[in-house]
Each structure stands twice: as C-alpha cells, then as structure tokens.
Coordinates of C-alpha atoms in Angstrom, one line a residue:
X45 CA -10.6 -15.8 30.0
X46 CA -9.3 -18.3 32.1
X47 CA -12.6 -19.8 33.2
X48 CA -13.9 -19.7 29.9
X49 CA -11.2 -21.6 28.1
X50 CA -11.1 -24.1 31.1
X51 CA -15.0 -24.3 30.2
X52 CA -14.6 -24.8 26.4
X53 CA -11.9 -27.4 26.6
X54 CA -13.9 -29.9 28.8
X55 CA -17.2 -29.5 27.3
X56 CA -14.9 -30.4 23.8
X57 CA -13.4 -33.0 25.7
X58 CA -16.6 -34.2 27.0
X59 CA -18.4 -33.6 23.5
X60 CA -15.6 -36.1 21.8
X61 CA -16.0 -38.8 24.4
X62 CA -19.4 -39.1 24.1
X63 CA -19.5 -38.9 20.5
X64 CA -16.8 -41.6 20.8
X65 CA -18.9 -43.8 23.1
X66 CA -22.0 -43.1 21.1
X67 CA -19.7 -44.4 17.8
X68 CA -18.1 -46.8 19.9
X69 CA -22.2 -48.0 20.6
X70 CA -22.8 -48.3 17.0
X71 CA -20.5 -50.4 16.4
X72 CA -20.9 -52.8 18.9
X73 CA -24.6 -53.0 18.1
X74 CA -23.4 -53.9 14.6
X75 CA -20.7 -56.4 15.6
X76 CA -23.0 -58.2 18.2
X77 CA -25.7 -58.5 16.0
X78 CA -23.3 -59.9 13.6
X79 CA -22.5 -62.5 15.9
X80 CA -25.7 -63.2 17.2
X81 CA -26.9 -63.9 13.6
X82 CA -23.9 -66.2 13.5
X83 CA -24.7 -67.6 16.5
X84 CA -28.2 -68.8 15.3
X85 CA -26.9 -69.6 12.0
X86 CA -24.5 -72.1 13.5
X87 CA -27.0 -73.6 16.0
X88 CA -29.4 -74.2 13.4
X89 CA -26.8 -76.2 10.7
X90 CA -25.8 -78.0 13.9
X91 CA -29.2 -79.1 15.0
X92 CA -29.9 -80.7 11.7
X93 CA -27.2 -83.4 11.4
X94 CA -28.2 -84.7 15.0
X95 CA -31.9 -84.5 14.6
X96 CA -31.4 -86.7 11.2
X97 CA -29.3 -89.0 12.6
X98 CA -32.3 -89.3 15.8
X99 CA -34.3 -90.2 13.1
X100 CA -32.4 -92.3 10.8
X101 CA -31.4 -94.8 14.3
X102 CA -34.5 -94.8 16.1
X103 CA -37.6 -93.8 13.8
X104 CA -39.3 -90.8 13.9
X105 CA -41.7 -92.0 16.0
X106 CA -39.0 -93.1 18.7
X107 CA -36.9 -90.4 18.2
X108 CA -39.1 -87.2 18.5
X109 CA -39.9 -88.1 22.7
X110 CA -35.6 -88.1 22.6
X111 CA -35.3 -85.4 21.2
X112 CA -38.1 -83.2 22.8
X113 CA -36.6 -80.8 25.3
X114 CA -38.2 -79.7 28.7
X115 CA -37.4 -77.1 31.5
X116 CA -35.2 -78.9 33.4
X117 CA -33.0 -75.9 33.9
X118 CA -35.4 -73.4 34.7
X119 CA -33.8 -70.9 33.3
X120 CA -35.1 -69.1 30.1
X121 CA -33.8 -69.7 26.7
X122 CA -32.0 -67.6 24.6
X123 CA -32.1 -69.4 21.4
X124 CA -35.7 -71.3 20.5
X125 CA -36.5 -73.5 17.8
X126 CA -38.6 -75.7 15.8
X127 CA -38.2 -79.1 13.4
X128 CA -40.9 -79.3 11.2
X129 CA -41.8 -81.3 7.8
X130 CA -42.3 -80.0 4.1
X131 CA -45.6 -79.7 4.7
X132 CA -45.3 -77.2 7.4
X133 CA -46.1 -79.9 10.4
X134 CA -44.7 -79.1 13.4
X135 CA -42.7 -82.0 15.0
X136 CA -40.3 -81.1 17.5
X137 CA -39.9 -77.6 19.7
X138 CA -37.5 -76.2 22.6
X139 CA -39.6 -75.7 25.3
X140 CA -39.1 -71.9 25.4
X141 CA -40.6 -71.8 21.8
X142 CA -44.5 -71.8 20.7
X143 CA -46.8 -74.5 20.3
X144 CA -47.0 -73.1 17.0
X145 CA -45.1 -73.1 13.7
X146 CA -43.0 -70.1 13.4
X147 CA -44.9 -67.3 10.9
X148 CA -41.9 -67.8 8.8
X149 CA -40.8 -69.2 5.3
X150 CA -39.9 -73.0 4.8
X151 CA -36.5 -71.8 3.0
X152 CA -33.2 -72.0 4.4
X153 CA -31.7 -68.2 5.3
X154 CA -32.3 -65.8 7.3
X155 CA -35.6 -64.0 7.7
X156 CA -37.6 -61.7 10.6
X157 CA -40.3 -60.1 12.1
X158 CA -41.0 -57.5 14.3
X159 CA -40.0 -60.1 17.6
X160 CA -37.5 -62.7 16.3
X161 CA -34.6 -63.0 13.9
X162 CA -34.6 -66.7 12.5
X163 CA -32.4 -69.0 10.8
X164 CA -33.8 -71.9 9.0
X165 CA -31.5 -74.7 8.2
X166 CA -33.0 -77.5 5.7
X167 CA -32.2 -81.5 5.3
X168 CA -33.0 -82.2 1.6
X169 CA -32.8 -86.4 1.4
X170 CA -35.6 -86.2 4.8
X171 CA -37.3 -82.7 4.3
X172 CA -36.2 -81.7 7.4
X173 CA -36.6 -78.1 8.5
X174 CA -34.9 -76.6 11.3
X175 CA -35.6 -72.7 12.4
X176 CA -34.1 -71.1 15.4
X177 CA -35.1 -68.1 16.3
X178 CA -33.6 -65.3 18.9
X179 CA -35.1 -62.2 19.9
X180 CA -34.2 -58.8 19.2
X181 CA -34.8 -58.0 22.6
X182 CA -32.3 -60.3 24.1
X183 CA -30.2 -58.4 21.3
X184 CA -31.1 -54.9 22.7
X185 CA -30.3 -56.2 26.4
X186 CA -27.0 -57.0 25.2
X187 CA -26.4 -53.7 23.6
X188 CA -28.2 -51.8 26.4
X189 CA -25.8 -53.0 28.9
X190 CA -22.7 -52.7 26.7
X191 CA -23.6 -49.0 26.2
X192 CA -24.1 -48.1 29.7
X193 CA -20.6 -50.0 31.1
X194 CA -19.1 -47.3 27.8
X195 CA -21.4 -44.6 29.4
X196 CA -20.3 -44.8 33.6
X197 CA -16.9 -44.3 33.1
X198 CA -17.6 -40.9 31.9
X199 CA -19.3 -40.1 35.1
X200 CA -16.4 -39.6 36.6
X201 CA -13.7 -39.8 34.0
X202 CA -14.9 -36.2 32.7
X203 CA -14.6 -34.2 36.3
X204 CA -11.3 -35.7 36.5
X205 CA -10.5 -34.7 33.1
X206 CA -12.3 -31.3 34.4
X207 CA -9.9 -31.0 37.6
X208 CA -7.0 -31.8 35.3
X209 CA -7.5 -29.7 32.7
X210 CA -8.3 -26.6 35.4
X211 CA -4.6 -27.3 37.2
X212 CA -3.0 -27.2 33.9
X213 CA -4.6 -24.4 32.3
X214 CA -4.0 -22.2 35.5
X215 CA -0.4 -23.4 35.3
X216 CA 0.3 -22.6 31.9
X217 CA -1.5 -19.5 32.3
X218 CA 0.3 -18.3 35.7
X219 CA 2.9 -16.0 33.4
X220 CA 0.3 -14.0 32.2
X221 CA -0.7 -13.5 35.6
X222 CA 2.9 -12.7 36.8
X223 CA 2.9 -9.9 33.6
X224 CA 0.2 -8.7 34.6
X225 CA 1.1 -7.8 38.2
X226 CA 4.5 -6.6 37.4
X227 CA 2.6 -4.1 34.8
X228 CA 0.2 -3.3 37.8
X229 CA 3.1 -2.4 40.3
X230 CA 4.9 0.3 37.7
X231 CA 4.0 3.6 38.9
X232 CA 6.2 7.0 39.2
X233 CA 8.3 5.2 41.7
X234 CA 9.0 2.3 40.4
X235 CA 9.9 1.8 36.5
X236 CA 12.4 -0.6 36.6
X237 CA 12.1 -3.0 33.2
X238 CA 9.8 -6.0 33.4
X239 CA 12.9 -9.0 33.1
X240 CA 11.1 -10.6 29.7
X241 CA 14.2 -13.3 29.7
X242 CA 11.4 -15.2 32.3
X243 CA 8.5 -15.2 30.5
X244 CA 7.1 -17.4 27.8
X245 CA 8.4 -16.7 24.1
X246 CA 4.5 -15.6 23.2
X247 CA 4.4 -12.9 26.2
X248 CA 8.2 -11.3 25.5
X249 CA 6.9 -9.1 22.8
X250 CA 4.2 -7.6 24.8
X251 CA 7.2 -7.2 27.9
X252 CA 9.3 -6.0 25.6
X253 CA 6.8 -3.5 24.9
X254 CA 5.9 -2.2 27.6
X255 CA 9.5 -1.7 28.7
X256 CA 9.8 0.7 25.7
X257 CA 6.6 2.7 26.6
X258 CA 8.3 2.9 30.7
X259 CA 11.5 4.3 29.0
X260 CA 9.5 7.1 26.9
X261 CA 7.6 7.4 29.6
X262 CA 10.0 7.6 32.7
X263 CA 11.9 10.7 29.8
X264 CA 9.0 12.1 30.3
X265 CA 8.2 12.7 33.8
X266 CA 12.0 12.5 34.5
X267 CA 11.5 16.2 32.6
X268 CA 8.5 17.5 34.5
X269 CA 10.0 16.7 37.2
X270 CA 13.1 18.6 36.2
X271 CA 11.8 21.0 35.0
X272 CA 8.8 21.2 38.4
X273 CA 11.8 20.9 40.5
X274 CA 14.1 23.8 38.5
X275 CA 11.1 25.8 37.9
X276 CA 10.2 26.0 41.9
X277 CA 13.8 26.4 42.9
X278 CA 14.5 28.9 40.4
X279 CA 11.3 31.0 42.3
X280 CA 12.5 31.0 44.9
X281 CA 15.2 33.2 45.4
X282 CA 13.2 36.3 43.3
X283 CA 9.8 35.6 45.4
X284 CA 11.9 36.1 48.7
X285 CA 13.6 38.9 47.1
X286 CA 10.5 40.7 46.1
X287 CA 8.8 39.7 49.3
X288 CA 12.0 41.5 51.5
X289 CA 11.3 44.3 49.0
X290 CA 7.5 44.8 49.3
X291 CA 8.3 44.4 53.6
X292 CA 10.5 47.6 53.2
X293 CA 7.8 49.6 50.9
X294 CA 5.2 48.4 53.9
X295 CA 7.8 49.9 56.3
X296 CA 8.4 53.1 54.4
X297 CA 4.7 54.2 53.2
X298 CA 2.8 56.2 55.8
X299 CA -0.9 56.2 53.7
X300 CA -2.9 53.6 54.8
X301 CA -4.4 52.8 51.3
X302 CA -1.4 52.4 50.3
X303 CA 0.2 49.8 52.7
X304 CA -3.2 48.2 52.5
X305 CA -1.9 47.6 48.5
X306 CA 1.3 46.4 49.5
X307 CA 0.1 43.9 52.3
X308 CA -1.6 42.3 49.6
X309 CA 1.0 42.2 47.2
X310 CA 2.8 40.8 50.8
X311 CA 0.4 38.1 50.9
X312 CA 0.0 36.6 47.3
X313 CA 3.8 36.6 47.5
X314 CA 3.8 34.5 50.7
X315 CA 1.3 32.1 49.0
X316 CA 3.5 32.3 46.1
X317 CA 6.5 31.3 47.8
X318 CA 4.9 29.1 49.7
X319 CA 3.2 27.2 46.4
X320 CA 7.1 27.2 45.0
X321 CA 7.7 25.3 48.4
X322 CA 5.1 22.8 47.8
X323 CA 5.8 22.2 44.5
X324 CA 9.8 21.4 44.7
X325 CA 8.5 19.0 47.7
X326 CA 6.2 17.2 45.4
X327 CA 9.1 16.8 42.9
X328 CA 11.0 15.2 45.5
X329 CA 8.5 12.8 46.5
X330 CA 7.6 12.1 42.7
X331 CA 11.6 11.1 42.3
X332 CA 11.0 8.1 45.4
X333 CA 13.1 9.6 48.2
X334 CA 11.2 7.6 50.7
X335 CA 13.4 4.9 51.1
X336 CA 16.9 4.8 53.2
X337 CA 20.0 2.4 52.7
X338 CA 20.3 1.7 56.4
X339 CA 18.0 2.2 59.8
X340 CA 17.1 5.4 60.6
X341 CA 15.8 7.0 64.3
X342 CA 12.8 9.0 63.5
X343 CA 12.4 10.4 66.7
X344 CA 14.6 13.1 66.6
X345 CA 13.2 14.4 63.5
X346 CA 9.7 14.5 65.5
X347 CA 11.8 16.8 68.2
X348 CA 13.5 19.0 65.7
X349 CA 10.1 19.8 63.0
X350 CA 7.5 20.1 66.5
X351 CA 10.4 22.4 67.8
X352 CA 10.7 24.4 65.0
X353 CA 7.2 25.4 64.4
X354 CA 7.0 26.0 68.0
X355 CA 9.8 28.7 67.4
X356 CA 7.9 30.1 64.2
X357 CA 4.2 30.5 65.5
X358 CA 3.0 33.4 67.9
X359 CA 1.7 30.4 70.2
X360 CA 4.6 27.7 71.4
X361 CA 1.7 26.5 73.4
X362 CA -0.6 25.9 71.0
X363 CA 1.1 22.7 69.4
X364 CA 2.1 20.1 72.3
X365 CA 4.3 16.7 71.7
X366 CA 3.4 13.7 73.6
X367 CA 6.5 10.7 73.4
X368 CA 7.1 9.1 76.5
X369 CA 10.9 8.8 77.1
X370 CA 11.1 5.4 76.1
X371 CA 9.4 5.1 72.8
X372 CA 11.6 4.7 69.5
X373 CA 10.8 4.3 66.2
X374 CA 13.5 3.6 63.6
X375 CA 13.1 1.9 60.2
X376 CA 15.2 1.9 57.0
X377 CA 13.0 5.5 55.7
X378 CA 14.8 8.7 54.8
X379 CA 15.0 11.5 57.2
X380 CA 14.2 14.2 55.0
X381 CA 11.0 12.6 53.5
X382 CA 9.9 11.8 56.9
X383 CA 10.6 15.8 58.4
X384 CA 8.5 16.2 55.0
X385 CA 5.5 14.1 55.8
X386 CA 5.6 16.0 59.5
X387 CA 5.7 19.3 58.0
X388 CA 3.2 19.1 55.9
X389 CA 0.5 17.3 58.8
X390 CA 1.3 19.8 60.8
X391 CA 1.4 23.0 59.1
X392 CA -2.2 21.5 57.8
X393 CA -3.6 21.2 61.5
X394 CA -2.1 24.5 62.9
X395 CA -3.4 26.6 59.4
X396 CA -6.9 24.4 59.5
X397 CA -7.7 24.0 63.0
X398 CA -9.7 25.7 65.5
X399 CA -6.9 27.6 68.0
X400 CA -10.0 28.1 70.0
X401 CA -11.3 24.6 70.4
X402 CA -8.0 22.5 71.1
X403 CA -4.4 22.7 70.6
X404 CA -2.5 20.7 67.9
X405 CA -1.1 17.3 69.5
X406 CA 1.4 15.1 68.3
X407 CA 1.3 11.5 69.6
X408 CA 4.7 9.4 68.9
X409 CA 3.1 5.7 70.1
X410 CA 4.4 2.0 70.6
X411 CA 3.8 0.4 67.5
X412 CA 4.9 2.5 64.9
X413 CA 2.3 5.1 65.0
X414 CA 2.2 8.7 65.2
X415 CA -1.2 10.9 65.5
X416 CA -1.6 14.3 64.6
X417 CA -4.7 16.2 65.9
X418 CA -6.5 19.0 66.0
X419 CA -9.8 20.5 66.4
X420 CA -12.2 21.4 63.8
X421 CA -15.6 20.6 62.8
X422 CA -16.2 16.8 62.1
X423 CA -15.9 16.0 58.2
X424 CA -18.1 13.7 56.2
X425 CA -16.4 10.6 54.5
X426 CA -16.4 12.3 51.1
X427 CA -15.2 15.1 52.2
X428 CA -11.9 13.0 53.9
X429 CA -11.8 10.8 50.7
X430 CA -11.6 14.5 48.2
X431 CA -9.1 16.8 50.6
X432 CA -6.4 13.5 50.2
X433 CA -6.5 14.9 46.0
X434 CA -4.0 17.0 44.6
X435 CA -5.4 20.6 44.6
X436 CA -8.3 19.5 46.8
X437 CA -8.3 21.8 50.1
X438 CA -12.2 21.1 51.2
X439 CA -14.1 23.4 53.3
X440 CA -11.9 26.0 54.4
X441 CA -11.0 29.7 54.1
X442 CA -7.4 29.2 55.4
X443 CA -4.6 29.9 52.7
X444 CA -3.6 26.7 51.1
X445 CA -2.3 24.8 48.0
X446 CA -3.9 21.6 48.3
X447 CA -0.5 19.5 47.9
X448 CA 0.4 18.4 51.1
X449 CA -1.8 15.4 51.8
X450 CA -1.3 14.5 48.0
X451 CA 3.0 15.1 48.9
X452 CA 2.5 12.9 52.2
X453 CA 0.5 10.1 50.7
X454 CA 3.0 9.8 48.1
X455 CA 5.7 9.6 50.4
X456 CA 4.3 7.2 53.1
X457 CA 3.6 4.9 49.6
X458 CA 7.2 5.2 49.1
X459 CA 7.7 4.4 53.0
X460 CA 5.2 1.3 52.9
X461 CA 3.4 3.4 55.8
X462 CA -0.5 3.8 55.3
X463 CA -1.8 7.3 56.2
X464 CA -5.3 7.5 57.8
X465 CA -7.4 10.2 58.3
X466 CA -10.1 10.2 61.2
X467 CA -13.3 12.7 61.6
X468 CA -14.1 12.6 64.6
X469 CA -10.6 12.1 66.6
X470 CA -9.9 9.3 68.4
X471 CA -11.3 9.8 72.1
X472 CA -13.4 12.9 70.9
X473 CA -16.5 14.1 69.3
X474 CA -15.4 16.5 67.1
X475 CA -11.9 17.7 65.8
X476 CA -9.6 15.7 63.2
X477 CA -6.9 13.2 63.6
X478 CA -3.8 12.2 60.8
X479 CA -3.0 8.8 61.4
X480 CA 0.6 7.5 60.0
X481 CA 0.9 3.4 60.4
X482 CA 4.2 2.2 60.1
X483 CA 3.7 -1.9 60.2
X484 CA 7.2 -2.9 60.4
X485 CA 8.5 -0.1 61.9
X486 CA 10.3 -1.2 65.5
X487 CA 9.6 0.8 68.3

C-alpha cells in the first residue's frame, strides 16, 4: 500500500508538472509570436519614415547606395526586408533577404507563407512599400529553447519531489506500522490494551477495537484455562485414589487373567493421571508464569529435578549431570516454570530414548545453555518440526501425551529462551539432543 501510494502521488505530481509546462509552452508560443509579429510590425513603420526622408534629401538615385545594407557584421539576420515601388520594382534589400520581390501582397498588414511572416508598411504621398519579413523558424528556435529550459528542471525536480514524497509518506504512515506490530505481539501471554491515546485520530477506532475483541477474548481463554486448570486438579485426587485402589485388587487377586485385567486398568490410569499432570502444566504455562520479579539461580533447580528422577527410575545411572563446579546461570525466570521445562525434556528423553544405546545427559554450559541428550534413532527435519505440536508424539510406541514440547516451548517464549532440537546430537551420529538458549542469561 505504501509503495503504491508513494507511486501514484509522483506519477500525479509528475503528470501535473508536465501538463503545466506543456500549458506553460503554449502560452509562450503564443506570447512570443505575439511579440515577434510586433516586432516586425514596428521595424517595418520605422523603416519607412527614414527611407522617405533618404529619398526626399538625396534623390532616389543618391539615396538607394545609402541606404543599401551589406554584411559587415557577419552575422545572420533575423529580420529581412525589402523597399519596393507601386509597380512591384524592387529597389532596396537587407542583404540577408532575396534578390527577388517577396511572393507577397503590395498592401499594408500582415500576411504569410509557408517560410516567412511579413509586415508591409506603405508611404502613400511616394508609393513606397516596405515589407519585413521573419521566419517561422527563427520563431520555433525561440520556442524550442524556451520549452526545453521549462522541460530540464523536471529532470531532477521530479526525483526530488520522488525522495520527498517517499520520506513523508513513510512518516505519516509509520503509526500504522506501530498498530500493526503491537496487534502482531498479542498472543495468550500478552493482552495488555493497545494505548490508542498515541495513535492518529483515523487509527483509534480500529485500536479501540481490537482492545474490545482482546477483552472478550482474554474472558475467554481466562475460562478454559480455569476451567483446564480446575478440571485437571479436580482429577487428580480420584485418579490416585482409584489407582491406590486397583494396586490393592492387583495385590489381592491370585488368577492371572484377572490381574492381567487390573494391570491394565493400572495403566490407562497412570496415563490418565499423568495426562491430568500435563494438562494443569499447560494451564500454567498458558497463564505466562515464565517471568520472575527479581534474579533467580537456576542451578539448583537443575540439582534438585536430575536428582529426583534419579531417585524415581530403577537406573540412577542411566541419567548423568555434567556442571562443572563453577558454572552459574541466573536470570530474572521463575523457578517453577523452569523445574517445568526440565521435567518435561527429561522425562521425554528417559521414556523416548534407547537405555541400550546411551544414557540420558544433562549439560549445564557457560553461556546460558543447557543440552539434554539421549540416544535414539536420528529424526528427519519434518519429523523434529511436527513432535514440537501439541498432541504430536512422532514415531514412537512409548506412552505419551504429546504436551511437553508444546508446554516447554511455550514457556521458554515466556522466558525469551529459544529451544532447539538437534537429530543427530552434537558430537554424535545418531541419538537426539534438546537445546535450551538463554541469550542474556549470565553465567
């Protein structure tokens, strides 16, 4: 829009000056023609007195070598004439003009031809005839060169007017601009109202606007995620009591069809359970808990998730943390969304990883980074661009809700962290690496 009003306003611009110099043309040819003819007129009544006094004080036949001009100049003329008699004799010339009497009228006025416009001026008491003559193309040259000292300006006056037009079109267009990133940056985290008191008095309505579809809209995920958040806490308390339950019937039944029955009713209650655990974590991260009112050391949140899985799994050994002694990494980011992010990358590798292959490692860097790896076969670029969506769990058999990448990306949004995921690992030919990139995190 911008490019194509910049566009339409110079070529208008431009149109209007040239249709202005090309009027502006016109009427010079029209005013200089008017003076040339005034010009000639004026020469012509001029000539006559003088040449009739020449003749009256010396004789004609004295007074026509006086009177007969040569090139002394050597430049051309622009004016020519001729005296002649009533009978058409020719008696005196400029020397610019023919040997021959003008193809014109003996009567005073104006009269032309295809070359010349002439003026004859007439002496009644001698019968004198005097005809000057100018030609149009002396008149042409005139307009020619008036026309083209209109037309250069242009040349450069319309790229200025170009340049000019560009800087204040993209000025006066800058607010839109503005709106239009401030509507880009609202999200589920952010739905603060756009502050319409700054903008132009055309753009507050449509501010004003979309500040009333944030408000119905924020009421509306505000209840989702109420009523996610509720609904998954509410869950949990009767899924762990029914799973403690079902445990006990395991315990007590002695057929094995049976406890085969109940170890399945075991395990869609664990992935129960654990889906009600997902799902209160994604209502936390929808409601921005990524951010922290003062600087935080993440470090010992790394210690206390990596030593708490270590104390759930049957293998301590198969999940290893590598932090040399030294390394910190503190930032203003919340504690809990942080231990969230962890929990999730980790439970991911140990469920989705090859125990076989390599062990899960967690790599606390310099630099704000921490890797988490694990070994697995190597996954194709769609396949890391689909497991990152919500419900998306790729090529796997391991039990899974497909939240937690979707729950850590949103968080590390919130945390202005970027989360990369690598197939191959770093340093390796196989296996799979989550990369969190904290870039102004201090370490």
């Amino acid at each position: 829009m911008t490019r194509q009003l910049i566009f339409s306003i110079t070529a208008m611009m431009a149109l209007l000056w040239l249709l202005a110099v090309g009027l502006g043309t016109v009427v010079m040819n029209d005013e200089l023609n008017e003076t040339f003819d005034g010009a000639l007129q004026d020469t012509a009544e001029r000539l006559v007195p003088l040449i009739v006094g020449e003749f009256e004080h010396y004789g004609p036949q004295e007074a026509l070598p006086r009177l007969q001009t040569s090139r002394a100049s050597g430049y051309r003329e622009y004016l020519i004439y001729q005296v002649r008699d009533s009978s058409g004799r020719l008696l005196i010339r400029s020397h610019d003009a023919p040997d021959k009497p003008f193809e014109t009228p003996l009567k005073r006025g104006f009269w032309k031809d295809s070359k010349y416009q002439y003026f004859t001026a007439f002496d009644a008491p001698t019968g004198i005839y005097v005809q000057v003559a100018d030609k149009f193309r002396n008149r042409d040259e005139a307009v020619r060169e008036g026309a083209v000292a209109l037309f250069v300006p242009l040349a450069l006056l319309i790229p200025v007017s170009g340049i000019a037009i560009w800087l204040l079109v993209r000025r006066t267009v800058q607010p839109i601009g503005d709106l239009r990133r401030d509507i880009e940056s609202k999200d589920g985290g952010n739905m603060e109202p756009i502050d319409a008191t700054a903008l132009p008095r055309e753009l507050q309505p449509i501010a004003l606007s979309v500040n009333l579809l944030m408000t119905r809209l924020r009421t509306a995920l505000d209840a989702e995620r109420e009523f996610t958040s509720n609904s998954a806490h509410e869950l949990r308390t009767p899924i762990a009591g029914a799973l403690a339950q079902t445990q006990m019937l395991i315990a007590e039944l002695g057929n094995d069809a049976n406890r085969q029955r109940a170890g399945q009713i075991e395990t869609s209650l664990r992935r129960l359970s654990h889906l009600a655990e997902k799902l209160l974590q994604l209502s936390r991260a929808e409601a921005g808990i990524g951010m922290a009112d003062r600087q935080t050391e993440l470090t010992g949140v790394v210690d206390m998730v990596v030593t708490d899985f270590q104390r759930s799994i049957a293998a301590p050994d198969r999940l290893i943390l590598h932090r040399n002694a030294g390394t910190r990494l503190a930032g203003p980011y919340s504690e809990d969304a942080f231990a969230i992010v962890l929990r999730n990358l980790i439970e991911n590798a140990l469920v989705h990883g090859d125990p076989r292959k390599n062990p899960v490692e967690v790599f606390v860097e310099d630099g704000g980074m921490v890797r988490i790896v694990n070994g697995s076969p190597i996954l194709t670029e769609s396949e890391l661009i689909a497991i990152r969506k919500r419900f998306s769990r790729g090529k796997t058999e391991a039990a899974g809700s497909g939240l937690g990448l979707s729950i850590v990306d949103r968080l590390l949004g919130q945390m202005n962290a970027r989360l990369v995921l690598l197939s191959p690992a770093t340093g390796r030919d196989n296996g799979f690496e989550a990369r969190i990139h904290f870039p102004n995190l201090s370490s």
